Coordinates of C-alpha atoms in Angstrom, one line a residue:
Chain A
M255 CA 8.9 -7.0 -20.7
G256 CA 10.7 -6.9 -24.1
S257 CA 13.4 -4.7 -25.4
T258 CA 12.2 -2.2 -28.0
Q259 CA 8.5 -2.1 -28.9
E260 CA 7.2 -0.8 -32.2
S261 CA 3.8 0.7 -32.6
G262 CA 2.2 3.6 -34.3
T263 CA -0.8 5.1 -36.0
E264 CA -0.6 4.3 -39.7
G265 CA -3.0 6.6 -41.5
G266 CA -5.2 7.1 -38.5
V267 CA -5.5 3.4 -37.7
L268 CA -6.0 2.8 -33.9
T269 CA -3.4 0.4 -32.5
E270 CA -4.0 -1.6 -29.4
S271 CA -1.7 0.5 -27.3
L272 CA -3.3 3.7 -28.5
V273 CA -6.7 2.5 -27.4
V274 CA -5.2 1.6 -24.0
F275 CA -3.6 5.0 -23.8
L276 CA -6.8 6.8 -24.6
I277 CA -8.7 4.9 -21.9
I278 CA -6.1 5.6 -19.3
S279 CA -5.8 9.3 -20.3
V280 CA -9.6 9.7 -20.0
V281 CA -9.3 8.2 -16.4
C282 CA -6.4 10.5 -15.6
V283 CA -8.0 13.7 -16.9
A284 CA -11.5 12.8 -15.4
G285 CA -9.9 12.2 -12.1
G286 CA -7.9 15.5 -12.3
L287 CA -11.0 17.4 -13.2
G288 CA -12.8 15.8 -10.3
V289 CA -10.0 17.0 -8.0
V290 CA -10.4 20.6 -9.0
F291 CA -14.2 20.7 -9.3
S292 CA -15.4 18.4 -6.5
R293 CA -17.1 20.2 -3.6
N294 CA -16.2 17.5 -1.2
V295 CA -12.6 17.4 -0.2
I296 CA -12.6 13.6 0.6
H297 CA -14.0 12.9 -2.8
A298 CA -11.3 15.1 -4.3
T299 CA -8.6 13.0 -2.5
F300 CA -10.0 9.7 -3.8
L301 CA -10.3 11.2 -7.3
L302 CA -6.7 12.3 -7.0
L303 CA -5.8 8.7 -6.2
V304 CA -7.7 7.5 -9.3
S305 CA -5.9 10.0 -11.4
L306 CA -2.5 9.0 -10.0
M307 CA -3.2 5.3 -10.6
G308 CA -3.9 6.3 -14.2
V309 CA -0.6 8.0 -14.3
A310 CA 1.0 4.7 -13.1
G311 CA -0.7 3.1 -16.1
I312 CA 0.8 5.7 -18.4
F313 CA 4.2 4.9 -16.9
L314 CA 3.6 1.2 -17.8
L315 CA 2.8 2.2 -21.4
L316 CA 6.1 4.1 -21.4
L317 CA 7.8 0.8 -20.4
A318 CA 8.8 2.2 -17.0
E319 CA 7.5 -0.6 -14.8
F320 CA 9.7 0.4 -11.8
L321 CA 8.3 4.0 -11.8
A322 CA 4.8 2.6 -12.1
L323 CA 5.2 0.5 -9.0
V324 CA 6.9 3.4 -7.1
Q325 CA 3.9 5.6 -8.1
V326 CA 1.5 3.0 -6.7
L327 CA 3.5 2.6 -3.5
I328 CA 4.2 6.2 -2.7
Y329 CA 1.0 7.8 -3.8
G330 CA -1.4 5.0 -3.1
G331 CA 0.2 3.8 0.1
A332 CA 1.6 6.9 1.6
I333 CA 0.6 10.3 0.3
T334 CA -3.2 9.8 -0.1
I335 CA -3.5 8.2 3.3
V336 CA -1.6 11.0 5.0
V337 CA -3.7 13.6 3.2
L338 CA -6.9 11.8 4.3
F339 CA -5.6 11.7 7.9
V340 CA -5.0 15.4 7.9
I341 CA -8.4 16.2 6.3
M342 CA -10.2 14.1 8.9
L343 CA -8.2 15.7 11.7
T344 CA -9.2 19.2 10.6
K345 CA -12.8 20.2 10.4
S346 CA -14.2 18.7 7.3
D347 CA -17.5 20.5 7.4
E348 CA -15.7 23.7 6.7
F349 CA -14.8 22.5 3.3
E350 CA -18.3 22.6 2.0
S351 CA -18.4 26.4 2.1
L352 CA -14.8 26.7 1.2
V353 CA -14.5 26.0 -2.4
D354 CA -13.4 28.6 -4.9
N355 CA -12.2 32.1 -4.7
S356 CA -12.8 35.1 -6.9
Q357 CA -9.9 34.4 -9.2
K358 CA -11.9 31.6 -10.7
P359 CA -12.6 33.0 -14.2
L360 CA -9.0 34.3 -14.5
A361 CA -7.6 31.0 -13.4
F362 CA -9.8 29.2 -16.0
L363 CA -8.6 31.5 -18.8
I364 CA -4.9 31.1 -17.7
S365 CA -5.1 27.3 -17.6
I366 CA -6.9 27.0 -20.9
G367 CA -4.4 29.3 -22.5
L368 CA -1.5 27.3 -21.1
F369 CA -3.0 24.1 -22.3
V370 CA -3.4 25.5 -25.8
V371 CA 0.1 26.9 -25.9
M372 CA 1.7 23.6 -24.7
T373 CA -0.4 21.5 -27.1
V374 CA 0.4 23.6 -30.1
A375 CA 4.1 23.5 -29.2
A376 CA 4.0 19.8 -28.7
I377 CA 2.3 19.2 -32.1
A378 CA 4.7 21.6 -33.9
A379 CA 7.7 19.8 -32.5
D380 CA 6.3 16.3 -33.2
N381 CA 8.9 14.2 -35.1
G382 CA 6.6 11.2 -35.5
N383 CA 9.0 8.9 -33.7
T384 CA 7.0 5.9 -32.4
V385 CA 9.9 3.8 -31.1
R386 CA 9.9 3.5 -27.3
A387 CA 13.1 2.3 -25.6
S388 CA 12.7 0.3 -22.5
L389 CA 15.2 0.4 -19.7
K390 CA 16.4 -2.6 -17.8
F391 CA 15.6 -2.4 -14.0
S392 CA 19.3 -3.2 -13.2
D393 CA 20.5 -0.5 -15.6
L394 CA 18.3 2.0 -13.8
G395 CA 19.6 1.0 -10.4
H396 CA 23.2 1.1 -11.7
S397 CA 23.0 4.6 -13.1
L398 CA 21.1 5.7 -9.9
F399 CA 24.0 4.6 -7.7
T400 CA 26.9 5.6 -9.9
D401 CA 26.1 8.7 -12.1
W402 CA 23.5 10.0 -9.7
A403 CA 25.0 8.9 -6.4
I404 CA 25.4 12.5 -5.0
P405 CA 21.9 13.7 -6.0
F406 CA 20.6 10.4 -4.5
E407 CA 22.3 11.1 -1.2
V408 CA 21.0 14.7 -1.3
A409 CA 17.5 13.4 -1.9
S410 CA 17.8 11.2 1.2
L411 CA 19.0 14.2 3.2
V412 CA 16.0 16.2 1.9
L413 CA 13.7 13.4 3.2
L414 CA 15.4 13.4 6.6
V415 CA 15.2 17.2 6.9
A416 CA 11.5 17.1 5.8
L417 CA 10.8 14.4 8.4
I418 CA 12.4 16.4 11.2
G419 CA 10.8 19.6 10.0
A420 CA 7.3 18.0 9.8
I421 CA 7.6 16.7 13.4
V422 CA 8.9 20.1 14.7
I423 CA 6.2 22.1 12.9
S424 CA 3.4 19.9 14.0
K425 CA 4.6 19.8 17.6
Q426 CA 4.9 23.6 17.8
G427 CA 1.2 24.4 18.1
E428 CA 0.5 21.6 20.5
E429 CA 0.9 23.3 23.8
E430 CA -1.7 26.0 23.1
Chain B
M298 CA -0.7 -9.6 -26.9
S299 CA -3.0 -11.7 -29.1
L300 CA -6.6 -12.6 -28.4
L301 CA -5.6 -16.2 -27.4
D302 CA -3.1 -14.9 -24.8
L303 CA -5.8 -12.6 -23.4
L304 CA -8.2 -15.5 -23.1
K305 CA -5.6 -17.7 -21.5
T306 CA -4.8 -15.0 -18.9
I307 CA -8.5 -14.4 -18.2
S308 CA -9.2 -18.1 -17.7
A309 CA -6.1 -18.4 -15.5
I310 CA -7.3 -15.5 -13.3
M311 CA -10.8 -17.0 -13.1
G312 CA -9.2 -20.3 -12.1
M313 CA -7.1 -18.5 -9.4
L314 CA -10.3 -16.8 -8.0
T315 CA -12.0 -20.2 -7.7
V316 CA -9.0 -21.9 -6.1
L317 CA -8.6 -19.0 -3.6
S318 CA -12.3 -19.1 -2.7
V319 CA -12.0 -22.8 -1.9
I320 CA -8.9 -22.1 0.1
V321 CA -10.8 -19.4 2.1
L322 CA -13.6 -21.9 2.8
S323 CA -11.0 -24.4 4.1
L324 CA -9.3 -21.8 6.2
T325 CA -12.4 -20.7 8.0
L326 CA -13.2 -24.3 8.9
L327 CA -9.6 -25.0 9.9
E328 CA -9.5 -21.9 12.1
R329 CA -12.7 -22.7 13.9
K330 CA -11.7 -26.3 14.5
F331 CA -8.2 -25.4 15.5
I332 CA -9.2 -22.6 17.9
G333 CA -11.9 -24.9 19.2
R334 CA -9.3 -27.6 20.0
I335 CA -7.0 -25.0 21.7
Q336 CA -10.0 -24.0 23.9
M337 CA -10.9 -27.6 24.6
R338 CA -14.0 -27.4 22.5
K339 CA -14.9 -29.5 19.4
G340 CA -15.6 -26.7 17.0
P341 CA -18.3 -26.9 14.3
N342 CA -19.5 -30.5 13.9
R343 CA -23.1 -30.4 13.0
V344 CA -23.3 -29.5 9.3
G345 CA -22.1 -32.4 7.2
P346 CA -19.6 -35.1 8.3
F347 CA -17.3 -33.6 11.0
G348 CA -18.8 -30.2 10.2
L349 CA -17.1 -30.2 6.8
L350 CA -20.0 -28.3 5.2
Q351 CA -20.1 -25.5 7.8
P352 CA -18.2 -23.0 5.6
V353 CA -20.7 -23.6 2.8
A354 CA -23.6 -23.0 5.1
D355 CA -21.8 -19.8 6.4
A356 CA -21.3 -18.6 2.8
I357 CA -25.0 -19.2 1.9
K358 CA -26.0 -17.3 5.1
L359 CA -23.8 -14.4 4.2
V360 CA -25.0 -14.0 0.7
A361 CA -28.7 -14.4 1.6
K362 CA -28.4 -11.8 4.4
E363 CA -29.9 -8.4 4.0
D364 CA -27.4 -5.8 2.9
I365 CA -28.1 -2.8 5.0
L366 CA -27.4 0.7 3.8
P367 CA -27.4 3.2 6.6
T368 CA -28.9 6.6 5.9
W369 CA -25.9 8.9 6.4
V370 CA -23.3 6.9 4.5
D371 CA -21.4 8.3 1.5
K372 CA -22.9 5.9 -1.0
V373 CA -20.3 5.7 -3.7
I374 CA -17.3 5.4 -1.4
Y375 CA -19.3 3.0 0.9
W376 CA -19.9 0.6 -2.0
V377 CA -16.5 0.9 -3.6
S378 CA -14.4 0.4 -0.4
P379 CA -14.8 -3.4 -0.2
L380 CA -13.5 -3.6 -3.7
V381 CA -10.6 -1.3 -3.0
V382 CA -9.6 -3.7 -0.2
F383 CA -10.3 -6.8 -2.2
I384 CA -8.7 -6.1 -5.6
P385 CA -5.1 -5.5 -4.4
T386 CA -5.2 -8.6 -2.2
F387 CA -6.3 -10.6 -5.2
M388 CA -3.8 -8.9 -7.6
I389 CA -0.8 -9.9 -5.7
W390 CA -1.6 -13.5 -6.4
V391 CA -0.8 -12.9 -10.1
T392 CA 2.9 -13.3 -9.3
I393 CA 3.0 -15.7 -6.4
P394 CA 4.3 -19.0 -7.7
V395 CA 2.8 -22.2 -6.3
A396 CA 5.4 -24.5 -7.9
R397 CA 8.0 -24.1 -10.6
D398 CA 6.3 -22.3 -13.5
V399 CA 2.9 -22.6 -11.9
V400 CA 2.2 -18.9 -11.8
I401 CA 0.1 -16.5 -14.0
R402 CA 2.9 -14.1 -14.7
N403 CA 6.4 -14.4 -13.2
L404 CA 7.4 -10.7 -12.9
D405 CA 11.1 -9.7 -12.5
M406 CA 10.1 -7.2 -9.9
G407 CA 7.6 -9.6 -8.3
L408 CA 8.4 -8.9 -4.7
F409 CA 8.3 -5.1 -5.2
Y410 CA 5.0 -5.5 -7.1
I411 CA 3.5 -7.5 -4.1
I412 CA 4.6 -4.8 -1.6
A413 CA 3.3 -1.9 -3.8
F414 CA -0.1 -3.4 -4.3
S415 CA -0.6 -4.8 -0.8
V416 CA -0.3 -1.2 0.5
L417 CA -3.3 -0.1 -1.6
S418 CA -5.8 -1.9 0.6
I419 CA -5.1 0.5 3.4
V420 CA -7.0 3.1 1.4
G421 CA -10.0 0.8 1.2
L422 CA -10.0 0.4 5.0
I423 CA -9.7 4.1 5.8
S424 CA -12.3 5.0 3.2
A425 CA -14.7 2.3 4.5
G426 CA -14.3 3.8 8.0
W427 CA -15.0 7.3 6.8
A428 CA -17.9 6.5 4.5
S429 CA -19.7 4.5 7.2
A430 CA -20.6 7.8 9.0
N431 CA -19.9 6.1 12.3
K432 CA -17.5 7.1 15.1
Y433 CA -16.3 3.6 15.8
A434 CA -15.8 3.0 12.1
I435 CA -13.7 6.1 11.6
I436 CA -11.6 5.5 14.7
G437 CA -11.1 2.0 13.4
G438 CA -10.1 3.4 10.0
F439 CA -7.5 5.7 11.6
R440 CA -6.1 2.8 13.6
A441 CA -5.9 0.7 10.5
A442 CA -4.0 3.4 8.6
A443 CA -1.6 4.1 11.5
Q444 CA -0.9 0.5 12.2
L445 CA -0.6 -0.7 8.6
I446 CA 1.8 2.2 7.6
S447 CA 4.0 1.5 10.6
Y448 CA 4.3 -2.2 10.1
E449 CA 4.8 -1.9 6.4
I450 CA 8.4 -0.7 7.1
P451 CA 9.7 -3.8 8.9
I452 CA 8.2 -6.0 6.2
I453 CA 9.9 -4.0 3.5
L454 CA 13.2 -4.1 5.4
S455 CA 13.1 -7.8 6.0
V456 CA 12.2 -8.4 2.3
L457 CA 15.1 -6.1 1.3
A458 CA 17.6 -8.3 3.1
I459 CA 16.2 -11.4 1.4
A460 CA 16.4 -9.6 -2.0
M461 CA 20.1 -8.8 -1.2
L462 CA 20.9 -12.4 -0.3
A463 CA 19.2 -13.8 -3.4
G464 CA 20.2 -11.0 -5.7
S465 CA 16.8 -10.9 -7.2
L466 CA 13.2 -9.7 -6.7
N467 CA 11.9 -12.6 -8.8
L468 CA 10.1 -15.0 -6.4
E469 CA 11.1 -18.1 -8.5
R470 CA 14.8 -17.2 -8.3
I471 CA 14.5 -16.5 -4.6
V472 CA 13.2 -20.0 -4.1
D473 CA 16.0 -21.4 -6.4
A474 CA 18.6 -19.6 -4.3
Q475 CA 17.3 -21.6 -1.2
A476 CA 18.1 -24.9 -2.9
T477 CA 20.6 -25.9 -0.2
K478 CA 19.5 -23.8 2.8
P479 CA 16.2 -22.1 3.5
Y480 CA 16.7 -18.5 4.4
I481 CA 15.1 -18.9 7.8
F482 CA 18.5 -20.4 8.9
L483 CA 20.3 -17.4 7.6
Q484 CA 17.7 -14.8 8.6
P485 CA 15.9 -15.9 11.7
L486 CA 15.6 -12.2 12.6
G487 CA 14.2 -11.4 9.1
A488 CA 11.7 -14.2 9.4
F489 CA 10.5 -12.9 12.8
L490 CA 10.2 -9.3 11.4
F491 CA 8.3 -10.6 8.4
L492 CA 5.8 -12.7 10.3
C493 CA 5.3 -10.0 12.9
G494 CA 4.7 -7.3 10.3
G495 CA 2.6 -9.7 8.3
L496 CA 0.3 -10.4 11.3
A497 CA -0.1 -6.7 11.8
E498 CA -0.9 -6.1 8.1
L499 CA -3.6 -8.8 8.4
G500 CA -5.0 -7.2 11.5
R501 CA -5.0 -10.6 13.2
T502 CA -4.5 -11.3 16.9
P503 CA -2.3 -10.0 18.7
F504 CA -2.4 -7.0 16.3
D505 CA -6.1 -6.8 15.7
I506 CA -6.3 -3.2 16.8
H507 CA -8.5 -1.9 14.1
P508 CA -11.3 -4.4 14.1
A509 CA -11.0 -4.9 17.9
E510 CA -14.6 -6.0 18.8
S511 CA -14.3 -4.9 22.5
E512 CA -13.0 -1.5 21.7
V513 CA -14.3 -0.2 18.3
V514 CA -16.9 -3.0 17.7
G515 CA -15.4 -4.1 14.5
G516 CA -13.7 -1.0 13.3
P517 CA -14.2 0.0 9.7
F518 CA -16.6 -2.9 9.1
V519 CA -19.2 -1.9 11.7
E520 CA -21.9 -0.8 9.3
Y521 CA -21.2 -3.4 6.6
S522 CA -23.4 -6.5 6.4
G523 CA -24.2 -9.3 4.1
A524 CA -22.4 -9.7 0.8
H525 CA -20.3 -6.5 1.2
W526 CA -19.0 -7.6 4.6
S527 CA -18.2 -11.0 3.1
V528 CA -15.9 -9.2 0.6
F529 CA -13.8 -7.8 3.5
F530 CA -13.9 -11.3 5.1
L531 CA -12.7 -12.9 1.9
A532 CA -9.9 -10.3 1.5
E533 CA -8.8 -11.0 5.1
Y534 CA -8.5 -14.7 4.6
I535 CA -6.9 -14.4 1.2
N536 CA -4.3 -12.1 2.8
T537 CA -3.7 -14.5 5.6
F538 CA -3.0 -17.2 3.0
A539 CA -0.8 -14.8 1.0
I540 CA 1.3 -13.9 4.1
A541 CA 1.7 -17.6 4.8
A542 CA 2.6 -18.3 1.2
L543 CA 5.2 -15.5 1.1
T544 CA 6.7 -16.7 4.4
T545 CA 7.0 -20.1 2.7
L546 CA 8.6 -18.7 -0.4
L547 CA 10.9 -16.3 1.2
F548 CA 12.1 -18.2 4.3
L549 CA 11.1 -21.8 4.1
G550 CA 12.3 -22.7 0.6
G551 CA 8.9 -22.7 -1.2
W552 CA 8.3 -25.9 -3.1
L553 CA 11.7 -27.3 -2.4
F554 CA 12.1 -30.1 0.1
P555 CA 15.2 -32.3 0.6
G556 CA 14.8 -35.6 -1.3
L557 CA 11.9 -34.5 -3.4
P558 CA 12.4 -33.3 -7.0
G559 CA 11.9 -29.5 -7.3
N560 CA 10.8 -29.6 -11.0
V561 CA 7.8 -31.9 -10.7
T562 CA 4.7 -29.8 -10.5
A563 CA 2.6 -32.2 -8.4
S564 CA 5.1 -32.7 -5.6
G565 CA 6.0 -29.0 -5.7
V566 CA 2.4 -27.9 -5.2
L567 CA 2.0 -30.4 -2.4
V568 CA 5.1 -29.4 -0.6
F569 CA 4.2 -25.7 -1.0
L570 CA 0.6 -26.2 0.3
T571 CA 1.8 -28.2 3.2
K572 CA 4.3 -25.6 4.3
T573 CA 1.8 -22.8 3.8
Y574 CA -0.9 -24.5 5.8
L575 CA 1.6 -25.1 8.6
V576 CA 2.4 -21.4 8.6
V577 CA -1.3 -20.6 8.6
L578 CA -1.7 -22.9 11.6
V579 CA 1.0 -21.0 13.4
I580 CA -0.9 -17.8 12.7
F581 CA -4.1 -19.4 14.1
W582 CA -2.1 -20.6 17.1
F583 CA -1.1 -17.0 17.9
R584 CA -4.8 -16.1 17.9
G585 CA -5.5 -18.9 20.3
T586 CA -2.7 -17.9 22.6
Y587 CA -2.0 -14.2 22.9
P588 CA -4.2 -11.3 24.1
R589 CA -4.5 -8.2 22.0
L590 CA -1.9 -5.5 22.4
R591 CA -3.0 -2.0 23.5
I592 CA -2.6 0.6 20.7
D593 CA 0.3 2.4 22.4
Q594 CA 2.1 -1.0 22.9
L595 CA 1.4 -1.7 19.3
M596 CA 2.9 1.5 18.1
S597 CA 6.0 1.4 20.4
L598 CA 6.6 -2.2 19.4
G599 CA 6.5 -1.2 15.7
W600 CA 8.6 1.9 15.9
K601 CA 11.0 1.2 18.8
V602 CA 11.6 -2.5 18.3
L603 CA 10.7 -3.8 14.8
V604 CA 11.9 -0.8 12.7
P605 CA 15.4 -0.6 14.3
L606 CA 15.7 -4.3 14.2
G607 CA 14.9 -4.1 10.5
F608 CA 17.6 -1.6 9.9
I609 CA 20.1 -3.7 11.9
N610 CA 19.1 -6.7 9.8
V611 CA 19.7 -5.0 6.5
V612 CA 23.1 -3.6 7.7
V613 CA 24.2 -7.0 9.1
T614 CA 23.3 -8.7 5.9
A615 CA 25.0 -6.1 3.8
V616 CA 28.2 -6.3 5.8
A617 CA 28.1 -10.1 5.7
L618 CA 27.7 -10.1 1.9
K619 CA 30.4 -7.5 1.4
T620 CA 33.0 -9.3 3.6
E621 CA 31.8 -12.7 2.3
L622 CA 31.2 -14.0 5.8
P623 CA 30.3 -17.7 6.0
E624 CA 26.6 -18.1 5.9
I625 CA 26.5 -19.9 9.2
I626 CA 28.0 -16.9 11.0
L627 CA 25.4 -14.6 9.4
G628 CA 22.7 -17.0 10.7
L629 CA 24.3 -17.0 14.1
I630 CA 24.6 -13.2 14.4
S631 CA 21.0 -12.9 13.3
F632 CA 19.8 -15.4 15.8
V633 CA 21.8 -13.8 18.6
I634 CA 20.2 -10.4 17.9
L635 CA 16.7 -11.9 17.8
A636 CA 17.3 -13.8 21.1
S637 CA 18.8 -10.9 22.9
T638 CA 15.8 -8.7 21.8
F639 CA 13.4 -11.3 23.3
W640 CA 15.6 -11.4 26.5
I641 CA 15.6 -7.6 26.8
I642 CA 11.9 -7.3 26.3
S643 CA 11.1 -10.0 28.8
V644 CA 13.5 -8.5 31.4
R645 CA 11.9 -5.1 30.9
M646 CA 8.4 -6.5 31.2
R647 CA 9.3 -7.9 34.6
T648 CA 11.3 -5.0 36.0
A649 CA 9.6 -1.9 34.4
P650 CA 7.4 0.0 36.9
K651 CA 3.7 -0.3 36.3
P652 CA 2.4 2.7 34.4
E653 CA -0.2 4.8 36.1
Y654 CA -3.2 5.3 33.9
T655 CA -5.1 8.5 33.8
V656 CA -8.5 8.1 32.2
R657 CA -9.3 10.9 29.9
L658 CA -12.9 11.1 29.1
Y659 CA -12.4 13.9 26.6
D660 CA -9.5 13.7 24.2
P661 CA -8.9 17.0 22.5
S662 CA -6.8 15.4 19.7
L663 CA -10.0 13.7 18.5
E664 CA -11.8 17.0 18.1
G665 CA -13.1 17.5 14.6
L666 CA -13.5 13.8 14.1
N667 CA -16.7 14.3 12.2
A668 CA -17.9 11.3 10.4
R669 CA -19.5 13.6 7.8
Chain C
M237 CA 1.4 6.4 -30.4
S238 CA 4.1 8.9 -30.3
L239 CA 5.6 11.4 -27.9
V240 CA 3.0 14.1 -28.7
H241 CA 0.2 12.0 -27.2
F242 CA 2.0 11.9 -23.8
Q243 CA 2.8 15.6 -24.1
I244 CA -0.8 16.6 -24.6
L245 CA -1.9 14.4 -21.7
S246 CA 0.8 16.0 -19.5
A247 CA -0.2 19.5 -20.6
A248 CA -3.9 18.7 -19.8
L249 CA -3.0 17.4 -16.3
F250 CA -0.7 20.4 -15.7
S251 CA -3.3 22.9 -16.7
I252 CA -5.9 21.2 -14.5
G253 CA -3.5 21.4 -11.6
L254 CA -2.7 25.0 -12.3
Y255 CA -6.4 25.8 -12.3
G256 CA -6.8 24.1 -9.0
V257 CA -3.9 26.0 -7.4
L258 CA -5.2 29.3 -8.6
A259 CA -8.9 28.9 -8.0
R260 CA -9.3 26.9 -4.8
R261 CA -9.2 28.3 -1.3
S262 CA -8.6 25.3 0.9
A263 CA -5.0 24.6 1.5
V264 CA -5.5 20.9 1.3
L265 CA -7.1 21.2 -2.2
I266 CA -4.2 23.4 -3.4
L267 CA -1.8 20.7 -2.2
L268 CA -3.7 18.0 -4.2
S269 CA -3.5 20.2 -7.3
I270 CA 0.2 20.6 -6.8
E271 CA 0.5 16.8 -6.8
L272 CA -1.4 16.7 -10.1
M273 CA 1.1 19.2 -11.6
L274 CA 4.1 17.2 -10.3
N275 CA 2.7 14.1 -11.9
A276 CA 2.2 15.9 -15.2
V277 CA 5.9 16.8 -15.1
N278 CA 6.8 13.1 -14.3
I279 CA 4.8 11.9 -17.4
N280 CA 6.8 14.3 -19.5
L281 CA 10.1 13.3 -18.1
I282 CA 9.5 9.6 -18.6
A283 CA 8.0 10.1 -22.0
F284 CA 11.1 12.0 -23.2
S285 CA 13.4 9.4 -21.7
A286 CA 11.5 6.6 -23.4
Y287 CA 11.4 8.2 -26.8
T288 CA 15.1 9.5 -26.7
E289 CA 17.7 6.7 -27.0
S290 CA 20.5 8.7 -25.3
L291 CA 18.4 9.8 -22.3
A292 CA 17.2 6.3 -21.4
S293 CA 17.9 6.4 -17.7
T294 CA 18.1 10.2 -17.0
G295 CA 14.4 10.9 -17.2
Q296 CA 13.4 8.0 -15.0
V297 CA 16.1 8.9 -12.4
I298 CA 14.9 12.5 -12.3
A299 CA 11.3 11.3 -12.0
I300 CA 12.4 9.3 -8.9
F301 CA 13.8 12.5 -7.4
V302 CA 10.6 14.4 -8.2
I303 CA 8.5 11.7 -6.4
T304 CA 10.9 11.9 -3.5
V305 CA 10.6 15.7 -3.3
A306 CA 6.8 15.4 -3.7
A307 CA 6.7 13.0 -0.7
A308 CA 8.8 15.4 1.4
E309 CA 6.7 18.4 0.3
V310 CA 3.4 16.7 1.3
G311 CA 4.8 15.8 4.7
L312 CA 5.9 19.4 5.4
A313 CA 2.8 21.0 3.9
L314 CA 0.5 18.9 5.9
A315 CA 2.4 19.7 9.1
I316 CA 2.0 23.4 8.2
I317 CA -1.7 22.9 7.5
I318 CA -2.3 21.2 10.9
N319 CA -0.4 24.0 12.7
L320 CA -2.5 26.5 10.7
F321 CA -5.7 24.8 11.7
R322 CA -4.6 24.8 15.3
S323 CA -3.8 28.5 15.5
K324 CA -6.5 29.9 13.2
G325 CA -9.2 27.3 13.2
S326 CA -9.4 27.3 9.5
V327 CA -7.5 26.1 6.4
D328 CA -8.8 28.9 4.2
I329 CA -5.7 30.5 2.6
D330 CA -7.5 33.7 1.9
K331 CA -7.7 34.3 5.7
I332 CA -4.0 33.7 6.1
D333 CA -3.0 37.3 5.3
V334 CA -0.9 38.4 8.2
M335 CA 2.8 37.5 8.6
R336 CA 2.5 37.0 12.4
W337 CA -0.1 36.7 15.0

């Protein structure tokens, strides 16, 4: 994976990476829409996985290979499977009748509004910069363990606390 | 990437698929012959000379078989699951080198890439179990998920120690670092953890909890038949070969052998294949020798033995690297830890009181296990 | 392809996730929508760090922390959901309207 990569849209010409970007974005957004509109919660989980793998592809386009692999490992290998586990341990037939609440139109308006605002802001602030800088894997590791050493330790503490907390919470209801 | 590069990559991938299929055919025959010999049988010997054409006959049978679609399955997930299992097992071969420079793309993060993608196939197993609308299948899918997530950790930890020793995640450089000594001499504990975890990842005896025929009649694969079942089958054997190949690359020095040139492609491939097939034979040997673990034994082995050992392995390696201990002492420490683990387990197995079993016909924790 | 493409994609994913959080009633589905929103944030972080020379590692490091927190959050949230299901027999958050029972 090279150093700095140059690409851009000169006068509306589609470059290779833009085509790839568009394909992956369609996958991401379609998966995301599937998550919030699907009537079957298992399908929603698999669609979330599709969407998140698309996000891993986006990370690759941004030359962040390490993050892309972390995304695949954490979301594909851990989070989706744990969610599936829990869905199958709770009553899954309940979900058929349990889809949307009465805030639906309002929620729709709010999200459309937020999307429009963010898009307008992004386009207004666009500086047309098309140079993406890649980061060497070793540099990332170096800065993670020097500049970010304390946050890193705090993050591992957070994981430990969450681990213990999850065990305690799920053990609580067991005796009933 | 130009069009020529793209064509080159595509043809390389097609070539890899073909080679892997041939390897799978050879593995099925090898396994049946080898297990047959262990059990004082002859194994297949009717089709072709010495039964050599048996795998071809099996393949024809599988493809020609009717592909049954049960009524209640979730069709999309049911058809996609075999692919979700197969594609990651295939993708990890992109970065596994067979000899120096005989690899499709030598990634700098090769080892991490392999771990990240091999985890994805768990999703395929659990979704196959769920989509089959069958109690046995869904229990098998659960077992697969629990087992594979648990045994992923010792694998990652043993690989981590190797990466620390070699100072790289690039498989070619890891092999180069073993020019004078294969890592199995420095990391006998790591090699044990990797092979143990690898066997569990494959779902092979003695860790074949999720496809266990006598308990869950084939687990997630109960309802599959014909071509779709053969995709699972193909994935399992490609994975077996991948675990053997990774053991070769990480612990046995890959394509290097004393006295043979490491840079010549032909001898490199030959040495690599010989070592890999030997590891495969060891895996088959386990299948012919050991009975299946019970699921609670499997989980306690994973979490109470292998995971702590993995952490000890990483810490010992880190301390040895930091204090610049001579390599032979690192190897000795690692070996002593491994041997004492075996000793403790064998003593406990002889002295521990026999557990009393209570048969529970109704298990409340399985309530709500609806296949639909 | 410039920063604005990634920002629009991120905005789309974030809005979809927000809609999911507001409109769905099942706790599991809300959790999935939150994951979508976190990933939208990650896209933004990494895009900014890729397009800004001086921020090269900062964005990626923070994205790693976001993923860590997301994993911890999923573990805790699912434990709560299991507990909820045990005591109420449902994961409908509209029915969870008392502070104690």
